[in-house]
Amino acid sequence: MEKRQERYRGKAKTVYATDDPQHLIMHYRDDVSAFDGAKLAKLDRKGETNNRINAYVMGKLSAAGVPTHFVRLLNERDSLVKAMKMLPVECVVRNVCAGSMAKRYGIEEGTRLPEPIFEFFLKNDALHDPLVNDDHIRILGWANADEIAQMKKMTHEVNALLKPMFETAGIVLVDYKLEFGHTLDNPQGPLVLGDEFTPDGCRLWDVKTGEKLDKDRFRRDLGDVIEHYREVARRIGAPL
Ligand code: UDP
């Protein structure tokens, strides 16, 4: 698969065209960002670490029947993915209250939730990704009712697969963010999981000590960010 022109440069990944319009190359850079791009840095080995963690998790999800855009690892920092038209919303599931939910409702971070809570956010850095509901999404035309139902169902299915996987590795899956879209070759077909699953987009706490193993280490200046991402990889069995 030949890597061609740059298509899109995000905050941590760059997407390249290939010689096949149905496939793209996702390149994981060493950049890290937080607070909608207000805090930026480069972290040595971040790209290769996240590329491998994502490949491992996406592989587990596909094996369990969740359709994903991931095709295969190409090299240290590149993965081949199906070209997608993404929906402009982020899907978050929370097993433990943390981050923006703790702040919004004045609930102590670390409060266990009796059931997973699903939230939608609009993907818009300039507006700081506001929380939105099903009506906003449907009536303002960001996704239709069927797509909304599929996003909720699939995000909960991913939780049912990944929560126990992390638990076995001694890690609490506190919350995570997923993004969905349609593959270009089947734009009316079922939704497919896109983007990534890495410690950049979830919260992972050591089950015994509560130590943070995710991007909060960067957001909150806790240090040794990538060492902790690599610890996650080792514990879940993702080859580094
Ligand atoms: N998240 C993300 N990208 C975003 C916003 C959130 O990957 O633009 C992830 C975040 O890492 C966490 C979960 O979604 O695992 C819930 O994030 P929250 O709403 O608590 O926002 P935060 O306080 O992390 O900005």
Coordinates of N, CA and C and ligand atoms in Angstrom, one line a residue:
M1 N 0.9 -1.2 0.0 CA 0.0 0.0 0.0 C 0.9 1.2 0.0
E2 N 0.7 2.1 -1.0 CA 1.6 3.2 -1.2 C 1.0 4.4 -0.4
K3 N 1.9 5.1 0.4 CA 1.5 6.3 1.1 C 1.6 7.5 0.2
R4 N 0.5 8.2 0.1 CA 0.4 9.4 -0.8 C 0.2 10.7 0.0
Q5 N -0.5 11.6 -0.6 CA -0.5 13.0 0.0 C -1.3 13.0 1.4
E6 N -0.9 14.0 2.2 CA -1.5 14.2 3.5 C -3.0 14.7 3.2
R7 N -3.9 14.1 4.0 CA -5.3 14.4 3.8 C -5.8 15.3 4.9
Y8 N -5.3 15.0 6.2 CA -5.9 15.6 7.3 C -4.8 15.5 8.5
R9 N -4.6 16.6 9.1 CA -3.6 16.6 10.3 C -4.4 16.9 11.5
G10 N -4.6 16.0 12.4 CA -5.3 16.2 13.7 C -4.2 16.6 14.7
K11 N -4.7 16.5 16.0 CA -3.8 16.9 17.1 C -2.7 15.9 17.4
A12 N -3.0 14.6 17.2 CA -2.0 13.6 17.5 C -1.7 12.6 16.3
K13 N -2.6 12.7 15.3 CA -2.4 11.7 14.1 C -2.5 12.5 12.8
T14 N -1.8 12.0 11.8 CA -2.0 12.5 10.5 C -2.5 11.4 9.6
V15 N -3.5 11.8 8.7 CA -4.1 10.8 7.8 C -3.6 11.0 6.4
Y16 N -3.1 10.0 5.8 CA -2.6 10.0 4.4 C -3.5 9.2 3.5
A17 N -3.6 9.7 2.2 CA -4.2 8.9 1.2 C -3.3 7.8 0.8
T18 N -3.9 6.8 0.1 CA -3.1 5.7 -0.4 C -3.4 5.5 -1.9
D19 N -2.9 4.5 -2.5 CA -3.2 4.3 -3.9 C -4.6 3.8 -4.1
D20 N -5.3 3.4 -3.0 CA -6.6 2.9 -3.1 C -7.6 3.9 -2.3
P21 N -8.5 4.5 -3.0 CA -9.4 5.5 -2.4 C -10.2 5.0 -1.2
Q22 N -10.4 3.7 -1.1 CA -11.1 3.1 0.0 C -10.3 2.9 1.3
H23 N -9.0 3.2 1.2 CA -8.1 3.0 2.3 C -7.3 4.2 2.6
L24 N -7.0 4.4 3.9 CA -6.1 5.5 4.3 C -5.1 5.0 5.2
I25 N -4.0 5.8 5.4 CA -3.0 5.5 6.4 C -3.1 6.4 7.6
M26 N -3.2 5.9 8.8 CA -3.3 6.7 10.0 C -1.9 6.7 10.6
H27 N -1.3 7.8 10.7 CA 0.1 8.0 11.2 C 0.0 8.6 12.6
Y28 N 0.6 7.8 13.6 CA 0.6 8.3 15.0 C 1.8 9.1 15.3
R29 N 1.6 10.4 15.6 CA 2.8 11.2 15.9 C 3.1 11.2 17.4
D30 N 4.2 11.9 17.8 CA 4.5 11.9 19.2 C 3.8 13.1 19.9
D31 N 3.0 13.8 19.2 CA 2.3 15.0 19.8 C 1.2 14.6 20.7
V32 N 1.1 15.4 21.8 CA 0.0 15.2 22.7 C -0.6 16.6 22.9
S33 N -2.0 16.6 23.1 CA -2.6 17.8 23.3 C -3.7 17.6 24.4
A34 N -4.1 18.7 25.0 CA -5.2 18.6 26.0 C -5.9 20.0 26.0
F35 N -7.1 20.0 26.6 CA -7.9 21.2 26.7 C -8.1 21.9 25.3
D36 N -8.6 21.0 24.4 CA -8.9 21.5 23.1 C -7.8 22.1 22.4
G37 N -6.6 21.6 22.6 CA -5.4 22.1 21.9 C -4.7 23.2 22.6
A38 N -5.1 23.6 23.8 CA -4.5 24.7 24.5 C -3.2 24.3 25.1
K39 N -3.0 23.0 25.5 CA -1.8 22.5 26.0 C -1.2 21.5 25.1
L40 N 0.0 21.7 24.6 CA 0.6 20.9 23.6 C 2.0 20.4 24.0
A41 N 2.4 19.2 23.6 CA 3.8 18.8 23.9 C 4.1 17.6 22.9
K42 N 5.4 17.3 22.9 CA 5.8 16.1 22.2 C 6.4 15.1 23.2
L43 N 6.0 13.8 23.1 CA 6.4 12.8 24.1 C 7.1 11.7 23.3
D44 N 8.3 11.4 23.6 CA 9.1 10.4 22.9 C 8.4 9.1 23.0
R45 N 8.3 8.4 21.8 CA 7.7 7.0 21.7 C 6.2 7.0 21.8
K46 N 5.6 8.2 21.9 CA 4.1 8.2 22.0 C 3.4 7.5 20.8
G47 N 3.9 8.0 19.6 CA 3.3 7.5 18.4 C 3.3 6.0 18.3
E48 N 4.5 5.4 18.4 CA 4.6 4.0 18.3 C 3.8 3.2 19.4
T49 N 3.8 3.8 20.6 CA 3.1 3.1 21.7 C 1.5 3.1 21.4
N50 N 1.0 4.3 21.0 CA -0.4 4.3 20.8 C -0.8 3.5 19.5
N51 N 0.0 3.5 18.5 CA -0.3 2.8 17.3 C -0.5 1.3 17.7
R52 N 0.4 0.8 18.6 CA 0.4 -0.6 19.0 C -0.8 -0.9 19.9
I53 N -1.0 0.0 20.8 CA -2.2 -0.3 21.8 C -3.5 -0.3 21.0
N54 N -3.6 0.7 20.0 CA -4.8 0.8 19.2 C -5.0 -0.5 18.4
A55 N -3.9 -0.9 17.8 CA -4.0 -2.1 16.9 C -4.5 -3.3 17.7
Y56 N -4.0 -3.4 19.0 CA -4.3 -4.6 19.8 C -5.8 -4.5 20.2
V57 N -6.3 -3.3 20.7 CA -7.6 -3.2 21.1 C -8.6 -3.3 20.0
M58 N -8.3 -2.7 18.8 CA -9.2 -2.8 17.7 C -9.3 -4.3 17.2
G59 N -8.2 -5.0 17.3 CA -8.2 -6.4 16.9 C -9.1 -7.2 17.8
K60 N -9.0 -6.9 19.1 CA -9.9 -7.6 20.1 C -11.4 -7.3 19.8
L61 N -11.7 -6.0 19.5 CA -13.1 -5.6 19.2 C -13.6 -6.3 18.0
S62 N -12.8 -6.3 16.9 CA -13.2 -6.9 15.6 C -13.4 -8.4 15.8
A63 N -12.5 -9.0 16.6 CA -12.7 -10.5 16.8 C -14.0 -10.8 17.6
A64 N -14.4 -9.8 18.4 CA -15.7 -10.0 19.1 C -16.9 -9.6 18.3
G65 N -16.7 -9.1 17.1 CA -17.8 -8.8 16.2 C -18.2 -7.3 16.1
V66 N -17.3 -6.4 16.7 CA -17.6 -5.0 16.5 C -16.9 -4.6 15.2
P67 N -17.7 -4.0 14.2 CA -17.0 -3.6 13.0 C -16.1 -2.3 13.2
T68 N -14.9 -2.4 12.8 CA -14.0 -1.2 13.0 C -13.3 -0.9 11.7
H69 N -12.7 0.3 11.6 CA -12.1 0.7 10.4 C -10.6 0.2 10.3
F70 N -10.2 -0.4 11.4 CA -8.8 -0.9 11.4 C -8.6 -2.1 10.5
V71 N -7.5 -2.0 9.7 CA -7.2 -3.1 8.8 C -6.0 -3.9 9.3
R72 N -4.8 -3.2 9.4 CA -3.6 -3.8 9.9 C -2.6 -2.8 10.2
L73 N -1.6 -3.2 11.1 CA -0.4 -2.4 11.4 C 0.5 -2.4 10.1
L74 N 1.0 -1.3 9.7 CA 1.9 -1.3 8.6 C 3.4 -1.2 9.1
N75 N 3.6 -0.4 10.1 CA 4.9 -0.2 10.7 C 4.8 0.4 12.0
E76 N 5.9 0.8 12.7 CA 5.8 1.4 14.0 C 4.8 2.4 14.3
R77 N 4.6 3.3 13.3 CA 3.7 4.5 13.5 C 2.5 4.5 12.6
D78 N 2.4 3.6 11.6 CA 1.4 3.7 10.6 C 0.4 2.5 10.7
S79 N -0.8 2.7 10.6 CA -1.8 1.7 10.5 C -2.7 1.9 9.2
L80 N -3.1 0.8 8.6 CA -4.0 1.0 7.4 C -5.4 0.9 7.9
V81 N -6.2 1.8 7.5 CA -7.6 1.8 7.9 C -8.6 2.0 6.7
K82 N -9.8 1.7 6.9 CA -10.8 1.9 5.8 C -11.1 3.4 5.8
A83 N -11.3 4.0 4.6 CA -11.7 5.4 4.5 C -13.1 5.5 5.0
M84 N -13.4 6.6 5.8 CA -14.7 6.7 6.4 C -15.2 8.1 6.3
K85 N -16.5 8.2 6.3 CA -17.2 9.5 6.5 C -17.6 9.5 8.0
M86 N -17.0 10.4 8.8 CA -17.3 10.3 10.2 C -18.5 11.2 10.6
L87 N -19.2 10.7 11.6 CA -20.2 11.6 12.2 C -19.6 12.6 13.2
P88 N -20.1 13.8 13.3 CA -19.4 14.8 14.0 C -19.7 14.8 15.5
V89 N -19.9 13.6 16.1 CA -20.2 13.5 17.5 C -19.2 12.5 18.2
E90 N -19.0 12.8 19.5 CA -18.1 11.9 20.3 C -19.1 11.1 21.2
C91 N -18.8 9.8 21.4 CA -19.6 9.0 22.3 C -18.8 8.6 23.5
V92 N -19.3 9.0 24.7 CA -18.5 8.7 25.9 C -19.4 7.7 26.8
V93 N -18.7 6.7 27.3 CA -19.3 5.9 28.3 C -18.5 6.0 29.6
R94 N -19.2 6.1 30.7 CA -18.5 6.3 32.0 C -18.9 5.1 32.9
N95 N -18.0 4.5 33.5 CA -18.2 3.5 34.6 C -18.0 4.1 35.9
V96 N -17.2 5.1 36.0 CA -16.8 5.8 37.3 C -16.9 7.3 36.9
C97 N -17.4 8.1 37.9 CA -17.5 9.5 37.6 C -16.1 10.2 37.7
A98 N -15.7 10.9 36.6 CA -14.4 11.6 36.6 C -14.6 12.8 35.6
G99 N -13.5 13.5 35.5 CA -13.4 14.6 34.5 C -14.5 15.5 34.4
S100 N -15.0 15.8 33.2 CA -16.0 16.8 33.0 C -17.3 16.5 33.7
M101 N -17.7 15.2 33.9 CA -18.9 14.8 34.5 C -18.8 15.2 36.0
A102 N -17.7 14.9 36.6 CA -17.5 15.2 38.1 C -17.7 16.7 38.3
K103 N -17.0 17.5 37.4 CA -17.1 19.0 37.5 C -18.5 19.5 37.3
R104 N -19.2 19.0 36.2 CA -20.5 19.5 35.8 C -21.5 19.3 36.9
Y105 N -21.5 18.2 37.5 CA -22.6 17.9 38.5 C -22.1 18.0 40.0
G106 N -20.8 18.4 40.2 CA -20.3 18.5 41.5 C -20.2 17.2 42.3
I107 N -19.9 16.1 41.5 CA -19.8 14.8 42.1 C -18.3 14.4 42.3
E108 N -17.9 13.8 43.4 CA -16.5 13.5 43.6 C -16.0 12.6 42.6
E109 N -14.8 12.9 42.1 CA -14.1 12.0 41.1 C -13.8 10.7 41.8
G110 N -14.2 9.6 41.1 CA -13.9 8.3 41.7 C -15.2 7.6 42.2
T111 N -16.3 8.4 42.1 CA -17.6 7.8 42.5 C -18.1 6.8 41.5
R112 N -18.3 5.5 42.0 CA -18.7 4.4 41.1 C -20.1 4.7 40.7
L113 N -20.4 4.3 39.4 CA -21.8 4.5 38.9 C -22.4 3.1 38.9
P114 N -23.7 3.0 39.4 CA -24.3 1.7 39.4 C -24.6 1.1 38.0
E115 N -24.6 1.9 37.0 CA -24.7 1.4 35.6 C -23.9 2.4 34.8
P116 N -23.4 1.9 33.6 CA -22.6 2.8 32.8 C -23.5 4.0 32.3
I117 N -22.9 5.2 32.2 CA -23.7 6.3 31.7 C -23.1 6.7 30.4
F118 N -24.0 6.9 29.4 CA -23.6 7.3 28.0 C -23.8 8.8 27.9
E119 N -22.9 9.5 27.2 CA -23.0 10.9 26.9 C -22.6 11.1 25.4
F120 N -23.3 12.1 24.8 CA -22.8 12.6 23.5 C -22.2 14.0 23.6
F121 N -21.1 14.2 22.9 CA -20.6 15.5 22.8 C -20.4 15.9 21.3
L122 N -20.6 17.2 21.0 CA -20.4 17.7 19.6 C -18.9 17.9 19.4
K123 N -18.4 17.3 18.3 CA -17.0 17.5 18.0 C -16.7 18.9 17.4
N124 N -16.3 19.8 18.3 CA -16.1 21.2 17.9 C -15.2 21.8 18.9
D125 N -13.9 21.8 18.6 CA -12.9 22.4 19.6 C -13.2 23.9 19.9
A126 N -13.6 24.6 18.9 CA -13.8 26.1 19.1 C -14.9 26.3 20.2
L127 N -15.9 25.3 20.2 CA -17.0 25.4 21.2 C -16.7 24.6 22.4
H128 N -15.5 24.0 22.5 CA -15.1 23.1 23.6 C -16.0 21.9 23.7
D129 N -16.3 21.3 22.6 CA -17.0 20.0 22.5 C -18.2 20.0 23.5
P130 N -19.2 20.8 23.3 CA -20.3 20.8 24.2 C -21.1 19.5 24.3
L131 N -21.6 19.2 25.5 CA -22.5 18.1 25.7 C -23.8 18.3 24.9
V132 N -24.3 17.3 24.2 CA -25.5 17.5 23.4 C -26.4 16.2 23.6
N133 N -27.7 16.4 23.4 CA -28.6 15.2 23.5 C -29.1 14.7 22.2
D134 N -29.9 13.6 22.2 CA -30.3 13.0 21.0 C -31.1 13.9 20.1
D135 N -31.9 14.8 20.7 CA -32.7 15.8 19.9 C -31.8 16.8 19.2
H136 N -30.8 17.3 19.9 CA -29.8 18.2 19.2 C -29.2 17.5 18.0
I137 N -28.8 16.3 18.2 CA -28.1 15.6 17.1 C -29.0 15.3 15.9
R138 N -30.2 14.8 16.2 CA -31.2 14.5 15.2 C -31.8 15.7 14.5
I139 N -32.2 16.6 15.3 CA -33.0 17.8 14.7 C -32.0 18.8 14.0
L140 N -30.8 18.9 14.5 CA -29.8 19.7 13.9 C -29.0 19.0 12.8
G141 N -29.3 17.7 12.6 CA -28.9 17.0 11.4 C -27.4 16.4 11.5
W142 N -26.9 16.2 12.7 CA -25.6 15.6 12.8 C -25.6 14.1 12.6
A143 N -26.7 13.5 13.0 CA -26.9 12.1 12.7 C -28.4 11.8 12.8
N144 N -28.8 10.7 12.2 CA -30.3 10.4 12.3 C -30.6 9.4 13.4
A145 N -31.9 9.2 13.6 CA -32.3 8.4 14.8 C -31.7 7.0 14.8
D146 N -31.6 6.4 13.7 CA -31.0 5.0 13.6 C -29.5 5.1 14.0
E147 N -28.8 6.1 13.4 CA -27.4 6.2 13.8 C -27.2 6.5 15.3
I148 N -28.0 7.3 15.8 CA -27.9 7.6 17.3 C -28.1 6.3 18.1
A149 N -29.1 5.5 17.7 CA -29.3 4.2 18.4 C -28.1 3.3 18.2
Q150 N -27.6 3.2 17.0 CA -26.4 2.3 16.8 C -25.2 2.8 17.6
M151 N -25.0 4.1 17.6 CA -23.8 4.6 18.4 C -23.9 4.2 19.9
K152 N -25.1 4.3 20.4 CA -25.3 4.0 21.8 C -25.1 2.5 22.1
K153 N -25.7 1.7 21.2 CA -25.6 0.2 21.3 C -24.2 -0.2 21.2
M154 N -23.5 0.3 20.2 CA -22.1 -0.2 20.0 C -21.1 0.3 21.1
T155 N -21.4 1.5 21.6 CA -20.5 2.0 22.6 C -20.7 1.2 23.9
H156 N -21.9 0.8 24.2 CA -22.1 0.0 25.3 C -21.5 -1.4 25.1
E157 N -21.6 -2.0 23.9 CA -21.1 -3.3 23.6 C -19.5 -3.3 23.8
V158 N -18.9 -2.2 23.4 CA -17.5 -2.0 23.6 C -17.2 -2.1 25.0
N159 N -18.0 -1.4 25.9 CA -17.8 -1.4 27.3 C -17.9 -2.8 27.9
A160 N -18.8 -3.6 27.4 CA -19.0 -5.0 27.9 C -17.8 -5.8 27.5
L161 N -17.1 -5.5 26.5 CA -15.9 -6.2 26.1 C -14.6 -5.7 26.8
L162 N -14.5 -4.4 26.8 CA -13.2 -3.8 27.3 C -13.1 -3.7 28.8
K163 N -14.3 -3.5 29.5 CA -14.2 -3.3 30.9 C -13.6 -4.6 31.6
P164 N -14.1 -5.8 31.2 CA -13.5 -7.0 31.8 C -12.1 -7.3 31.3
M165 N -11.8 -6.9 30.0 CA -10.4 -7.1 29.5 C -9.4 -6.3 30.4
F166 N -9.8 -5.0 30.7 CA -8.9 -4.2 31.5 C -8.9 -4.7 33.0
E167 N -10.0 -5.1 33.5 CA -10.1 -5.6 34.8 C -9.1 -6.8 35.1
T168 N -9.1 -7.7 34.1 CA -8.2 -8.8 34.2 C -6.7 -8.3 34.2
A169 N -6.5 -7.2 33.6 CA -5.1 -6.6 33.6 C -4.9 -5.7 34.9
G170 N -5.8 -5.7 35.8 CA -5.6 -4.9 37.0 C -5.9 -3.4 36.8
I171 N -6.7 -3.1 35.8 CA -7.0 -1.7 35.5 C -8.5 -1.5 35.4
V172 N -8.9 -0.4 36.0 CA -10.3 0.0 36.0 C -10.5 0.9 34.7
L173 N -11.5 0.5 33.9 CA -11.8 1.3 32.7 C -12.8 2.4 33.2
V174 N -12.4 3.6 33.5 CA -13.2 4.6 34.1 C -14.2 5.2 33.1
D175 N -13.6 5.6 32.0 CA -14.4 6.2 30.9 C -13.7 6.2 29.6
Y176 N -14.3 6.4 28.5 CA -13.6 6.4 27.2 C -14.5 7.1 26.2
K177 N -13.9 7.5 25.1 CA -14.6 8.2 24.0 C -14.4 7.4 22.7
L178 N -15.5 7.2 22.0 CA -15.4 6.6 20.7 C -16.0 7.5 19.6
E179 N -15.6 7.3 18.4 CA -16.2 8.0 17.2 C -16.6 7.0 16.1
F180 N -17.7 7.2 15.5 CA -18.2 6.3 14.5 C -18.4 7.0 13.1
G181 N -18.5 6.2 12.1 CA -18.8 6.7 10.8 C -19.2 5.6 9.9
H182 N -19.4 6.0 8.6 CA -19.7 5.0 7.5 C -18.5 4.8 6.7
T183 N -18.2 3.6 6.2 CA -17.1 3.4 5.3 C -17.5 4.0 4.0
L184 N -16.5 4.5 3.2 CA -16.9 5.2 1.9 C -17.5 4.2 0.9
D185 N -17.1 2.9 1.1 CA -17.7 1.9 0.2 C -19.1 1.4 0.5
N186 N -19.6 1.9 1.7 CA -21.0 1.5 2.1 C -21.6 2.6 2.9
P187 N -21.8 3.8 2.3 CA -22.2 5.0 3.0 C -23.6 4.9 3.7
Q188 N -24.4 4.0 3.2 CA -25.8 3.8 3.8 C -25.8 2.6 4.8
G189 N -24.6 1.9 4.9 CA -24.6 0.7 5.7 C -24.5 0.9 7.2
P190 N -24.2 -0.2 7.9 CA -24.1 0.0 9.4 C -22.9 0.8 9.8
L191 N -23.0 1.4 11.0 CA -21.9 2.2 11.5 C -20.7 1.4 11.8
V192 N -19.5 2.0 11.6 CA -18.2 1.3 11.9 C -17.5 2.2 12.9
L193 N -16.8 1.6 13.8 CA -16.0 2.3 14.8 C -14.7 2.8 14.1
G194 N -14.5 4.1 14.2 CA -13.3 4.7 13.6 C -12.3 5.3 14.7
D195 N -11.5 6.2 14.3 CA -10.6 6.9 15.2 C -9.7 5.9 15.9
E196 N -9.6 6.0 17.2 CA -8.6 5.2 17.9 C -9.2 4.8 19.3
F197 N -8.6 3.7 19.9 CA -8.8 3.5 21.3 C -7.4 3.4 21.9
T198 N -7.0 4.4 22.6 CA -5.6 4.5 23.2 C -5.8 5.2 24.6
P199 N -4.7 5.2 25.4 CA -4.8 6.0 26.7 C -5.0 7.5 26.5
D200 N -5.0 8.0 25.3 CA -5.3 9.4 25.0 C -6.8 9.7 25.1
G201 N -7.6 8.6 24.9 CA -9.0 8.9 24.8 C -9.8 8.1 25.9
C202 N -9.2 7.7 26.9 CA -9.9 7.0 28.0 C -9.2 7.3 29.3
R203 N -9.9 6.9 30.4 CA -9.3 7.0 31.7 C -9.1 5.5 32.2
L204 N -7.9 5.3 32.7 CA -7.5 3.9 33.2 C -6.8 4.1 34.5
W205 N -7.4 3.5 35.5 CA -6.8 3.6 36.9 C -6.3 2.2 37.4
D206 N -5.2 2.2 38.0 CA -4.7 0.9 38.7 C -5.8 0.5 39.7
V207 N -6.2 -0.8 39.6 CA -7.3 -1.2 40.4 C -7.0 -1.2 41.9
K208 N -5.7 -1.4 42.3 CA -5.3 -1.4 43.7 C -5.0 0.0 44.2
T209 N -4.2 0.7 43.5 CA -3.6 2.0 44.0 C -4.4 3.2 43.5
G210 N -5.2 3.0 42.4 CA -5.9 4.2 41.8 C -5.0 5.0 41.0
E211 N -3.7 4.6 40.8 CA -2.8 5.4 40.0 C -3.3 5.6 38.6
K212 N -3.1 6.8 38.0 CA -3.6 7.1 36.7 C -2.6 6.6 35.7
L213 N -3.2 5.9 34.6 CA -2.3 5.3 33.6 C -2.6 5.9 32.2
D214 N -3.3 7.1 32.2 CA -3.8 7.6 30.9 C -3.5 9.1 30.7
K215 N -4.1 9.7 29.8 CA -3.7 11.1 29.5 C -3.9 12.1 30.6
D216 N -4.6 11.8 31.6 CA -4.7 12.7 32.8 C -3.2 12.9 33.4
R217 N -2.3 12.0 33.1 CA -0.9 12.2 33.6 C -0.3 13.4 32.9
F218 N -0.8 13.7 31.6 CA -0.3 14.9 30.9 C -1.2 16.1 31.3
R219 N -2.5 15.9 31.3 CA -3.4 17.0 31.6 C -3.0 17.6 33.0
R220 N -2.7 16.7 33.9 CA -2.5 17.2 35.3 C -1.0 17.2 35.7
D221 N -0.1 17.1 34.8 CA 1.3 17.2 35.0 C 1.8 16.2 36.0
L222 N 1.4 15.0 35.9 CA 1.8 13.9 36.8 C 3.1 13.2 36.4
G223 N 3.6 13.5 35.2 CA 4.9 12.9 34.8 C 4.8 11.5 34.3
D224 N 5.9 11.1 33.6 CA 6.1 9.7 33.1 C 4.9 9.2 32.3
V225 N 4.4 10.1 31.4 CA 3.2 9.8 30.7 C 3.3 8.5 29.9
I226 N 4.4 8.4 29.0 CA 4.5 7.3 28.1 C 4.9 6.0 28.9
E227 N 5.7 6.1 29.9 CA 6.0 5.0 30.7 C 4.7 4.3 31.2
H228 N 3.7 5.1 31.6 CA 2.4 4.6 32.1 C 1.6 4.0 30.9
Y229 N 1.6 4.6 29.7 CA 0.9 4.1 28.6 C 1.5 2.7 28.3
R230 N 2.9 2.6 28.3 CA 3.5 1.3 28.0 C 3.2 0.3 29.1
E231 N 3.0 0.7 30.3 CA 2.6 -0.2 31.4 C 1.2 -0.8 31.0
V232 N 0.3 0.0 30.5 CA -1.0 -0.4 30.1 C -0.8 -1.5 29.0
A233 N 0.0 -1.2 28.0 CA 0.2 -2.2 26.9 C 0.7 -3.5 27.5
R234 N 1.7 -3.4 28.4 CA 2.3 -4.7 28.9 C 1.2 -5.4 29.7
R235 N 0.4 -4.7 30.5 CA -0.6 -5.5 31.3 C -1.7 -6.1 30.4
I236 N -2.1 -5.4 29.4 CA -3.2 -6.1 28.6 C -2.6 -7.1 27.5
G237 N -1.3 -7.1 27.4 CA -0.7 -8.1 26.5 C -0.5 -7.5 25.1
A238 N -0.6 -6.2 24.9 CA -0.3 -5.7 23.6 C 1.1 -5.7 23.3
P239 N 1.6 -6.3 22.2 CA 3.0 -6.3 21.9 C 3.6 -4.9 21.6
L240 N 4.7 -4.6 22.2 CA 5.3 -3.2 22.0 C 6.5 -3.3 21.1
Ligands
UDP1 N1 -12.2 12.5 25.6 C1 -11.5 12.4 24.5 N2 -11.6 13.5 23.6 C2 -12.3 14.6 23.9 C3 -13.0 14.7 25.1 C4 -13.0 13.6 26.0 O1 -10.9 11.5 24.1 O2 -12.3 15.6 23.1 C5 -12.2 11.3 26.5 C6 -11.4 11.6 27.8 O3 -10.0 11.2 27.7 C7 -12.1 10.7 28.8 C8 -13.5 10.7 28.3 O4 -13.5 11.0 27.0 O5 -11.6 9.4 28.9 C9 -14.5 11.6 29.1 O6 -13.9 12.9 29.0 P1 -14.5 14.1 29.9 O7 -15.9 14.4 29.3 O8 -14.5 13.8 31.3 O9 -13.6 15.3 29.5 P2 -12.2 15.8 30.0 O10 -12.3 16.2 31.4 O11 -11.3 14.6 29.8 O12 -11.9 16.9 29.0

